[in-house]
Amino acid sequence: MFKKMLPGLMFAILWSTGAIGAKFGIRSADGLMLAAIRFICTGLLFAPFFLIHPKHRFLPRRNEWKPIIIYGFLNSTATLGSFFAAQKFASAGISMLFTAVTPLLIALLSSLFLKRKLTRFEVGGMFISFAGLILASLAALPTASIKPLGILLLVIYVVAYALSSIYLSRTHMSLSRMVFNVWQVFAGGIMLLPFCFLFNTNHVRAVDANLLLSLAWLIIVLSFVANMIWMYLVKHDPVTAASWLYLVPVFGYLFGYLLLGESITLYSVAGTAMVIVGLVISKRKAKNAVTENA
């Protein structure tokens, strides 16, 4: 059972470092430009490996460009671009909290477009986890730093994230998952560049160790490793994959405490416990359902 849970747990841990990496990176560059550089450099960094690797076909066929561009826009340009831009207008904890809405949206869209029926245990588990995250945020909400533009950007983030997950689950990929990921991230970065100039967020203030280390982490760990795990989870079941997003804010608060000096309260501890209980309920029911159908 642990082996089945390991990919989701690893994704949640890695993905929760996104806000931390962004917070460090925007000290040296505008958020949108930081995201665009991250995506484009991901493609440039990994492309040579796949070009010379005999096992993977690197160049997409004509009919493969459409899913690359659509998913690249939804997952990289809209989702992560808006998230990075929001870091200027919202605290890391509040940004992570918005992630909690995504599983609910993915579950709703899956029931509408994929005809994926939700069990009462899955629904109950999701709402217990969601309530846990609200509880964990109670202490921070009265003094939280967020502006109206930050709210708008984070709403775009969660909606685009949900849509990209549903789209990917319905997409047949003849390219290997690793090659598809490199192309979609690179395409997303190219499509993000016009928005950088449109909103005057195209500045790199300093090419320093802070910027380079931030980019190294975001490119290798987030854009490649974490994205690969997410694509693996979504292709199996977008609803089950989405449930792991509830752990992202939990780890986000932990890393915020360790690296940014943000506080951890009793609300955070109690909320974390509720998140874990909700996940256990959802996972146990999913396992029982598989057993019954076998």
mmCIF file of N, CA and C in Angstrom, residues 197-293:
data_model
loop_
_atom_site.group_PDB
_atom_site.id
_atom_site.type_symbol
_atom_site.label_atom_id
_atom_site.label_comp_id
_atom_site.label_asym_id
_atom_site.label_seq_id
_atom_site.Cartn_x
_atom_site.Cartn_y
_atom_site.Cartn_z
ATOM 1 N N PHE A 197 5.594 41.075 -20.980
ATOM 2 C CA PHE A 197 5.743 42.432 -21.508
ATOM 3 C C PHE A 197 4.429 43.206 -21.429
ATOM 4 N N LEU A 198 3.297 42.485 -21.597
ATOM 5 C CA LEU A 198 1.991 43.148 -21.535
ATOM 6 C C LEU A 198 1.751 43.759 -20.161
ATOM 7 N N PHE A 199 2.123 43.034 -19.104
ATOM 8 C CA PHE A 199 1.891 43.501 -17.734
ATOM 9 C C PHE A 199 3.143 44.130 -17.114
ATOM 10 N N ASN A 200 4.147 44.398 -17.960
ATOM 11 C CA ASN A 200 5.377 45.062 -17.515
ATOM 12 C C ASN A 200 6.032 44.315 -16.348
ATOM 13 N N THR A 201 6.044 42.985 -16.462
ATOM 14 C CA THR A 201 6.703 42.157 -15.442
ATOM 15 C C THR A 201 7.808 41.342 -16.109
ATOM 16 N N ASN A 202 8.623 42.026 -16.886
ATOM 17 C CA ASN A 202 9.665 41.369 -17.678
ATOM 18 C C ASN A 202 11.073 41.716 -17.200
ATOM 19 N N HIS A 203 11.196 42.109 -15.926
ATOM 20 C CA HIS A 203 12.481 42.583 -15.436
ATOM 21 C C HIS A 203 13.230 41.506 -14.645
ATOM 22 N N VAL A 204 14.521 41.410 -14.922
ATOM 23 C CA VAL A 204 15.431 40.616 -14.106
ATOM 24 C C VAL A 204 16.364 41.609 -13.431
ATOM 25 N N ARG A 205 16.184 41.808 -12.144
ATOM 26 C CA ARG A 205 16.908 42.864 -11.431
ATOM 27 C C ARG A 205 18.347 42.479 -11.104
ATOM 28 N N ALA A 206 18.586 41.181 -10.901
ATOM 29 C CA ALA A 206 19.948 40.740 -10.563
ATOM 30 C C ALA A 206 20.113 39.271 -10.925
ATOM 31 N N VAL A 207 21.195 38.968 -11.633
ATOM 32 C CA VAL A 207 21.543 37.569 -11.913
ATOM 33 C C VAL A 207 22.524 37.144 -10.825
ATOM 34 N N ASP A 208 21.959 36.718 -9.709
ATOM 35 C CA ASP A 208 22.782 36.400 -8.545
ATOM 36 C C ASP A 208 22.544 34.956 -8.102
ATOM 37 N N ALA A 209 23.215 34.579 -7.011
ATOM 38 C CA ALA A 209 23.083 33.210 -6.504
ATOM 39 C C ALA A 209 21.645 32.901 -6.120
ATOM 40 N N ASN A 210 20.940 33.892 -5.590
ATOM 41 C CA ASN A 210 19.546 33.696 -5.197
ATOM 42 C C ASN A 210 18.693 33.297 -6.402
ATOM 43 N N LEU A 211 18.866 33.995 -7.520
ATOM 44 C CA LEU A 211 18.107 33.707 -8.738
ATOM 45 C C LEU A 211 18.493 32.351 -9.313
ATOM 46 N N LEU A 212 19.782 32.089 -9.392
ATOM 47 C CA LEU A 212 20.259 30.861 -10.024
ATOM 48 C C LEU A 212 19.867 29.622 -9.224
ATOM 49 N N LEU A 213 19.973 29.696 -7.905
ATOM 50 C CA LEU A 213 19.593 28.558 -7.072
ATOM 51 C C LEU A 213 18.089 28.325 -7.116
ATOM 52 N N SER A 214 17.336 29.420 -7.123
ATOM 53 C CA SER A 214 15.887 29.302 -7.228
ATOM 54 C C SER A 214 15.488 28.642 -8.541
ATOM 55 N N LEU A 215 16.084 29.089 -9.639
ATOM 56 C CA LEU A 215 15.781 28.514 -10.947
ATOM 57 C C LEU A 215 16.194 27.047 -11.031
ATOM 58 N N ALA A 216 17.347 26.719 -10.454
ATOM 59 C CA ALA A 216 17.808 25.327 -10.483
ATOM 60 C C ALA A 216 16.789 24.415 -9.803
ATOM 61 N N TRP A 217 16.281 24.857 -8.656
ATOM 62 C CA TRP A 217 15.295 24.047 -7.940
ATOM 63 C C TRP A 217 13.972 23.963 -8.721
ATOM 64 N N LEU A 218 13.501 25.109 -9.198
ATOM 65 C CA LEU A 218 12.222 25.147 -9.904
ATOM 66 C C LEU A 218 12.264 24.356 -11.204
ATOM 67 N N ILE A 219 13.392 24.395 -11.908
ATOM 68 C CA ILE A 219 13.502 23.707 -13.190
ATOM 69 C C ILE A 219 13.615 22.200 -13.005
ATOM 70 N N ILE A 220 14.582 21.778 -12.203
ATOM 71 C CA ILE A 220 14.873 20.341 -12.088
ATOM 72 C C ILE A 220 13.832 19.623 -11.235
ATOM 73 N N VAL A 221 13.547 20.174 -10.074
ATOM 74 C CA VAL A 221 12.674 19.473 -9.127
ATOM 75 C C VAL A 221 11.197 19.677 -9.455
ATOM 76 N N LEU A 222 10.803 20.920 -9.776
ATOM 77 C CA LEU A 222 9.391 21.205 -10.001
ATOM 78 C C LEU A 222 8.958 20.929 -11.438
ATOM 79 N N SER A 223 9.608 21.598 -12.405
ATOM 80 C CA SER A 223 9.156 21.494 -13.793
ATOM 81 C C SER A 223 9.349 20.097 -14.367
ATOM 82 N N PHE A 224 10.383 19.383 -13.912
ATOM 83 C CA PHE A 224 10.624 18.063 -14.493
ATOM 84 C C PHE A 224 10.146 16.948 -13.568
ATOM 85 N N VAL A 225 10.746 16.811 -12.394
ATOM 86 C CA VAL A 225 10.434 15.666 -11.529
ATOM 87 C C VAL A 225 8.984 15.712 -11.033
ATOM 88 N N ALA A 226 8.570 16.820 -10.422
ATOM 89 C CA ALA A 226 7.214 16.905 -9.876
ATOM 90 C C ALA A 226 6.161 16.843 -10.971
ATOM 91 N N ASN A 227 6.421 17.500 -12.101
ATOM 92 C CA ASN A 227 5.472 17.446 -13.216
ATOM 93 C C ASN A 227 5.317 16.030 -13.748
ATOM 94 N N MET A 228 6.412 15.287 -13.809
ATOM 95 C CA MET A 228 6.354 13.905 -14.279
ATOM 96 C C MET A 228 5.491 13.054 -13.347
ATOM 97 N N ILE A 229 5.662 13.234 -12.046
ATOM 98 C CA ILE A 229 4.864 12.479 -11.080
ATOM 99 C C ILE A 229 3.389 12.850 -11.212
ATOM 100 N N TRP A 230 3.102 14.144 -11.381
ATOM 101 C CA TRP A 230 1.714 14.604 -11.519
ATOM 102 C C TRP A 230 1.059 14.013 -12.763
ATOM 103 N N MET A 231 1.766 14.013 -13.886
ATOM 104 C CA MET A 231 1.219 13.443 -15.108
ATOM 105 C C MET A 231 0.936 11.953 -14.939
ATOM 106 N N TYR A 232 1.812 11.266 -14.234
ATOM 107 C CA TYR A 232 1.605 9.837 -13.954
ATOM 108 C C TYR A 232 0.337 9.636 -13.119
ATOM 109 N N LEU A 233 0.153 10.455 -12.084
ATOM 110 C CA LEU A 233 -1.014 10.333 -11.216
ATOM 111 C C LEU A 233 -2.307 10.654 -11.959
ATOM 112 N N VAL A 234 -2.295 11.722 -12.763
ATOM 113 C CA VAL A 234 -3.502 12.156 -13.469
ATOM 114 C C VAL A 234 -3.934 11.141 -14.520
ATOM 115 N N LYS A 235 -2.977 10.555 -15.228
ATOM 116 C CA LYS A 235 -3.324 9.574 -16.261
ATOM 117 C C LYS A 235 -3.999 8.351 -15.657
ATOM 118 N N HIS A 236 -3.690 8.025 -14.392
ATOM 119 C CA HIS A 236 -4.331 6.884 -13.736
ATOM 120 C C HIS A 236 -5.729 7.253 -13.240
ATOM 121 N N ASP A 237 -5.865 8.405 -12.592
ATOM 122 C CA ASP A 237 -7.168 8.854 -12.090
ATOM 123 C C ASP A 237 -7.039 10.296 -11.609
ATOM 124 N N PRO A 238 -7.652 11.253 -12.310
ATOM 125 C CA PRO A 238 -7.497 12.661 -11.923
ATOM 126 C C PRO A 238 -8.073 12.981 -10.554
ATOM 127 N N VAL A 239 -9.141 12.287 -10.143
ATOM 128 C CA VAL A 239 -9.744 12.559 -8.838
ATOM 129 C C VAL A 239 -8.819 12.088 -7.713
ATOM 130 N N THR A 240 -8.295 10.863 -7.838
ATOM 131 C CA THR A 240 -7.360 10.350 -6.838
ATOM 132 C C THR A 240 -6.094 11.198 -6.792
ATOM 133 N N ALA A 241 -5.611 11.598 -7.972
ATOM 134 C CA ALA A 241 -4.422 12.456 -8.028
ATOM 135 C C ALA A 241 -4.681 13.777 -7.308
ATOM 136 N N ALA A 242 -5.864 14.345 -7.549
ATOM 137 C CA ALA A 242 -6.182 15.654 -6.972
ATOM 138 C C ALA A 242 -6.223 15.612 -5.458
ATOM 139 N N SER A 243 -6.566 14.458 -4.882
ATOM 140 C CA SER A 243 -6.659 14.379 -3.422
ATOM 141 C C SER A 243 -5.312 14.649 -2.758
ATOM 142 N N TRP A 244 -4.216 14.372 -3.480
ATOM 143 C CA TRP A 244 -2.889 14.637 -2.906
ATOM 144 C C TRP A 244 -2.607 16.135 -2.789
ATOM 145 N N LEU A 245 -3.351 16.942 -3.519
ATOM 146 C CA LEU A 245 -3.146 18.388 -3.432
ATOM 147 C C LEU A 245 -3.512 18.931 -2.051
ATOM 148 N N TYR A 246 -4.326 18.179 -1.305
ATOM 149 C CA TYR A 246 -4.664 18.628 0.039
ATOM 150 C C TYR A 246 -3.443 18.646 0.957
ATOM 151 N N LEU A 247 -2.468 17.812 0.663
ATOM 152 C CA LEU A 247 -1.262 17.782 1.492
ATOM 153 C C LEU A 247 -0.292 18.903 1.143
ATOM 154 N N VAL A 248 -0.461 19.498 -0.045
ATOM 155 C CA VAL A 248 0.469 20.534 -0.490
ATOM 156 C C VAL A 248 0.490 21.722 0.473
ATOM 157 N N PRO A 249 -0.682 22.290 0.871
ATOM 158 C CA PRO A 249 -0.619 23.402 1.835
ATOM 159 C C PRO A 249 -0.040 22.987 3.175
ATOM 160 N N VAL A 250 -0.287 21.745 3.593
ATOM 161 C CA VAL A 250 0.258 21.275 4.867
ATOM 162 C C VAL A 250 1.781 21.344 4.856
ATOM 163 N N PHE A 251 2.380 20.777 3.814
ATOM 164 C CA PHE A 251 3.831 20.848 3.694
ATOM 165 C C PHE A 251 4.279 22.283 3.424
ATOM 166 N N GLY A 252 3.414 23.049 2.740
ATOM 167 C CA GLY A 252 3.740 24.442 2.471
ATOM 168 C C GLY A 252 3.902 25.241 3.756
ATOM 169 N N TYR A 253 2.989 25.024 4.727
ATOM 170 C CA TYR A 253 3.107 25.693 6.020
ATOM 171 C C TYR A 253 4.373 25.247 6.752
ATOM 172 N N LEU A 254 4.713 23.960 6.645
ATOM 173 C CA LEU A 254 5.905 23.450 7.312
ATOM 174 C C LEU A 254 7.167 24.092 6.741
ATOM 175 N N PHE A 255 7.260 24.119 5.401
ATOM 176 C CA PHE A 255 8.437 24.725 4.776
ATOM 177 C C PHE A 255 8.460 26.232 4.992
ATOM 178 N N GLY A 256 7.272 26.846 5.047
ATOM 179 C CA GLY A 256 7.209 28.276 5.339
ATOM 180 C C GLY A 256 7.760 28.583 6.723
ATOM 181 N N TYR A 257 7.471 27.690 7.679
ATOM 182 C CA TYR A 257 7.991 27.839 9.039
ATOM 183 C C TYR A 257 9.505 27.669 9.072
ATOM 184 N N LEU A 258 10.004 26.639 8.365
ATOM 185 C CA LEU A 258 11.430 26.323 8.407
ATOM 186 C C LEU A 258 12.278 27.315 7.621
ATOM 187 N N LEU A 259 11.775 27.772 6.478
ATOM 188 C CA LEU A 259 12.595 28.576 5.571
ATOM 189 C C LEU A 259 12.252 30.064 5.560
ATOM 190 N N LEU A 260 10.981 30.401 5.868
ATOM 191 C CA LEU A 260 10.577 31.800 5.796
ATOM 192 C C LEU A 260 10.211 32.380 7.160
ATOM 193 N N GLY A 261 10.275 31.537 8.195
ATOM 194 C CA GLY A 261 9.976 32.027 9.533
ATOM 195 C C GLY A 261 8.512 32.223 9.825
ATOM 196 N N GLU A 262 7.614 31.644 9.014
ATOM 197 C CA GLU A 262 6.183 31.749 9.272
ATOM 198 C C GLU A 262 5.819 30.862 10.456
ATOM 199 N N SER A 263 4.771 31.255 11.189
ATOM 200 C CA SER A 263 4.431 30.559 12.434
ATOM 201 C C SER A 263 3.565 29.328 12.184
ATOM 202 N N ILE A 264 3.670 28.348 13.082
ATOM 203 C CA ILE A 264 2.800 27.174 13.094
ATOM 204 C C ILE A 264 2.014 27.208 14.405
ATOM 205 N N THR A 265 0.674 27.175 14.296
ATOM 206 C CA THR A 265 -0.192 27.298 15.465
ATOM 207 C C THR A 265 -0.902 25.976 15.749
ATOM 208 N N LEU A 266 -1.661 25.968 16.839
ATOM 209 C CA LEU A 266 -2.482 24.796 17.152
ATOM 210 C C LEU A 266 -3.518 24.550 16.056
ATOM 211 N N TYR A 267 -3.989 25.653 15.440
ATOM 212 C CA TYR A 267 -4.911 25.501 14.318
ATOM 213 C C TYR A 267 -4.250 24.710 13.188
ATOM 214 N N SER A 268 -2.987 25.011 12.941
ATOM 215 C CA SER A 268 -2.264 24.322 11.873
ATOM 216 C C SER A 268 -2.139 22.832 12.168
ATOM 217 N N VAL A 269 -1.825 22.502 13.409
ATOM 218 C CA VAL A 269 -1.663 21.097 13.804
ATOM 219 C C VAL A 269 -2.991 20.356 13.690
ATOM 220 N N ALA A 270 -4.057 20.958 14.224
ATOM 221 C CA ALA A 270 -5.374 20.323 14.153
ATOM 222 C C ALA A 270 -5.849 20.181 12.715
ATOM 223 N N GLY A 271 -5.618 21.227 11.925
ATOM 224 C CA GLY A 271 -6.015 21.176 10.520
ATOM 225 C C GLY A 271 -5.259 20.111 9.754
ATOM 226 N N THR A 272 -3.983 19.967 10.042
ATOM 227 C CA THR A 272 -3.178 18.934 9.393
ATOM 228 C C THR A 272 -3.717 17.542 9.708
ATOM 229 N N ALA A 273 -4.103 17.336 10.954
ATOM 230 C CA ALA A 273 -4.671 16.047 11.355
ATOM 231 C C ALA A 273 -5.944 15.754 10.572
ATOM 232 N N MET A 274 -6.784 16.771 10.369
ATOM 233 C CA MET A 274 -8.019 16.582 9.601
ATOM 234 C C MET A 274 -7.723 16.262 8.143
ATOM 235 N N VAL A 275 -6.717 16.924 7.584
ATOM 236 C CA VAL A 275 -6.328 16.649 6.198
ATOM 237 C C VAL A 275 -5.926 15.188 6.039
ATOM 238 N N ILE A 276 -5.119 14.700 6.960
ATOM 239 C CA ILE A 276 -4.642 13.316 6.879
ATOM 240 C C ILE A 276 -5.803 12.334 7.043
ATOM 241 N N VAL A 277 -6.715 12.629 7.986
ATOM 242 C CA VAL A 277 -7.892 11.768 8.173
ATOM 243 C C VAL A 277 -8.730 11.719 6.896
ATOM 244 N N GLY A 278 -8.944 12.872 6.288
ATOM 245 C CA GLY A 278 -9.716 12.913 5.050
ATOM 246 C C GLY A 278 -9.075 12.115 3.933
ATOM 247 N N LEU A 279 -7.756 12.215 3.819
ATOM 248 C CA LEU A 279 -7.041 11.447 2.793
ATOM 249 C C LEU A 279 -7.155 9.943 3.040
ATOM 250 N N VAL A 280 -7.030 9.538 4.304
ATOM 251 C CA VAL A 280 -7.126 8.108 4.635
ATOM 252 C C VAL A 280 -8.509 7.565 4.282
ATOM 253 N N ILE A 281 -9.547 8.338 4.571
ATOM 254 C CA ILE A 281 -10.906 7.909 4.243
ATOM 255 C C ILE A 281 -11.063 7.714 2.740
ATOM 256 N N SER A 282 -10.585 8.682 1.959
ATOM 257 C CA SER A 282 -10.691 8.587 0.499
ATOM 258 C C SER A 282 -9.900 7.402 -0.046
ATOM 259 N N LYS A 283 -8.690 7.213 0.447
ATOM 260 C CA LYS A 283 -7.830 6.149 -0.080
ATOM 261 C C LYS A 283 -8.366 4.771 0.288
ATOM 262 N N ARG A 284 -8.865 4.609 1.512
ATOM 263 C CA ARG A 284 -9.380 3.305 1.922
ATOM 264 C C ARG A 284 -10.609 2.933 1.112
ATOM 265 N N LYS A 285 -11.458 3.877 0.835
ATOM 266 C CA LYS A 285 -12.651 3.585 0.048
ATOM 267 C C LYS A 285 -12.272 3.239 -1.374
ATOM 268 N N ALA A 286 -11.287 3.971 -1.939
ATOM 269 C CA ALA A 286 -10.851 3.687 -3.309
ATOM 270 C C ALA A 286 -10.311 2.281 -3.410
ATOM 271 N N LYS A 287 -9.580 1.845 -2.370
ATOM 272 C CA LYS A 287 -9.022 0.499 -2.383
ATOM 273 C C LYS A 287 -10.131 -0.540 -2.298
ATOM 274 N N ASN A 288 -11.136 -0.284 -1.433
ATOM 275 C CA ASN A 288 -12.230 -1.220 -1.291
ATOM 276 C C ASN A 288 -13.026 -1.357 -2.566
ATOM 277 N N ALA A 289 -13.172 -0.233 -3.274
ATOM 278 C CA ALA A 289 -13.928 -0.246 -4.528
ATOM 279 C C ALA A 289 -13.250 -1.105 -5.557
ATOM 280 N N VAL A 290 -11.907 -1.029 -5.607
ATOM 281 C CA VAL A 290 -11.156 -1.845 -6.550
ATOM 282 C C VAL A 290 -11.328 -3.323 -6.229
ATOM 283 N N THR A 291 -11.304 -3.632 -4.911
ATOM 284 C CA THR A 291 -11.443 -5.007 -4.490
ATOM 285 C C THR A 291 -12.820 -5.564 -4.855
ATOM 286 N N GLU A 292 -13.844 -4.733 -4.668
ATOM 287 C CA GLU A 292 -15.194 -5.184 -4.968
ATOM 288 C C GLU A 292 -15.400 -5.420 -6.452
ATOM 289 N N ASN A 293 -14.734 -4.616 -7.297
ATOM 290 C CA ASN A 293 -14.920 -4.733 -8.739
ATOM 291 C C ASN A 293 -14.085 -5.846 -9.351
#
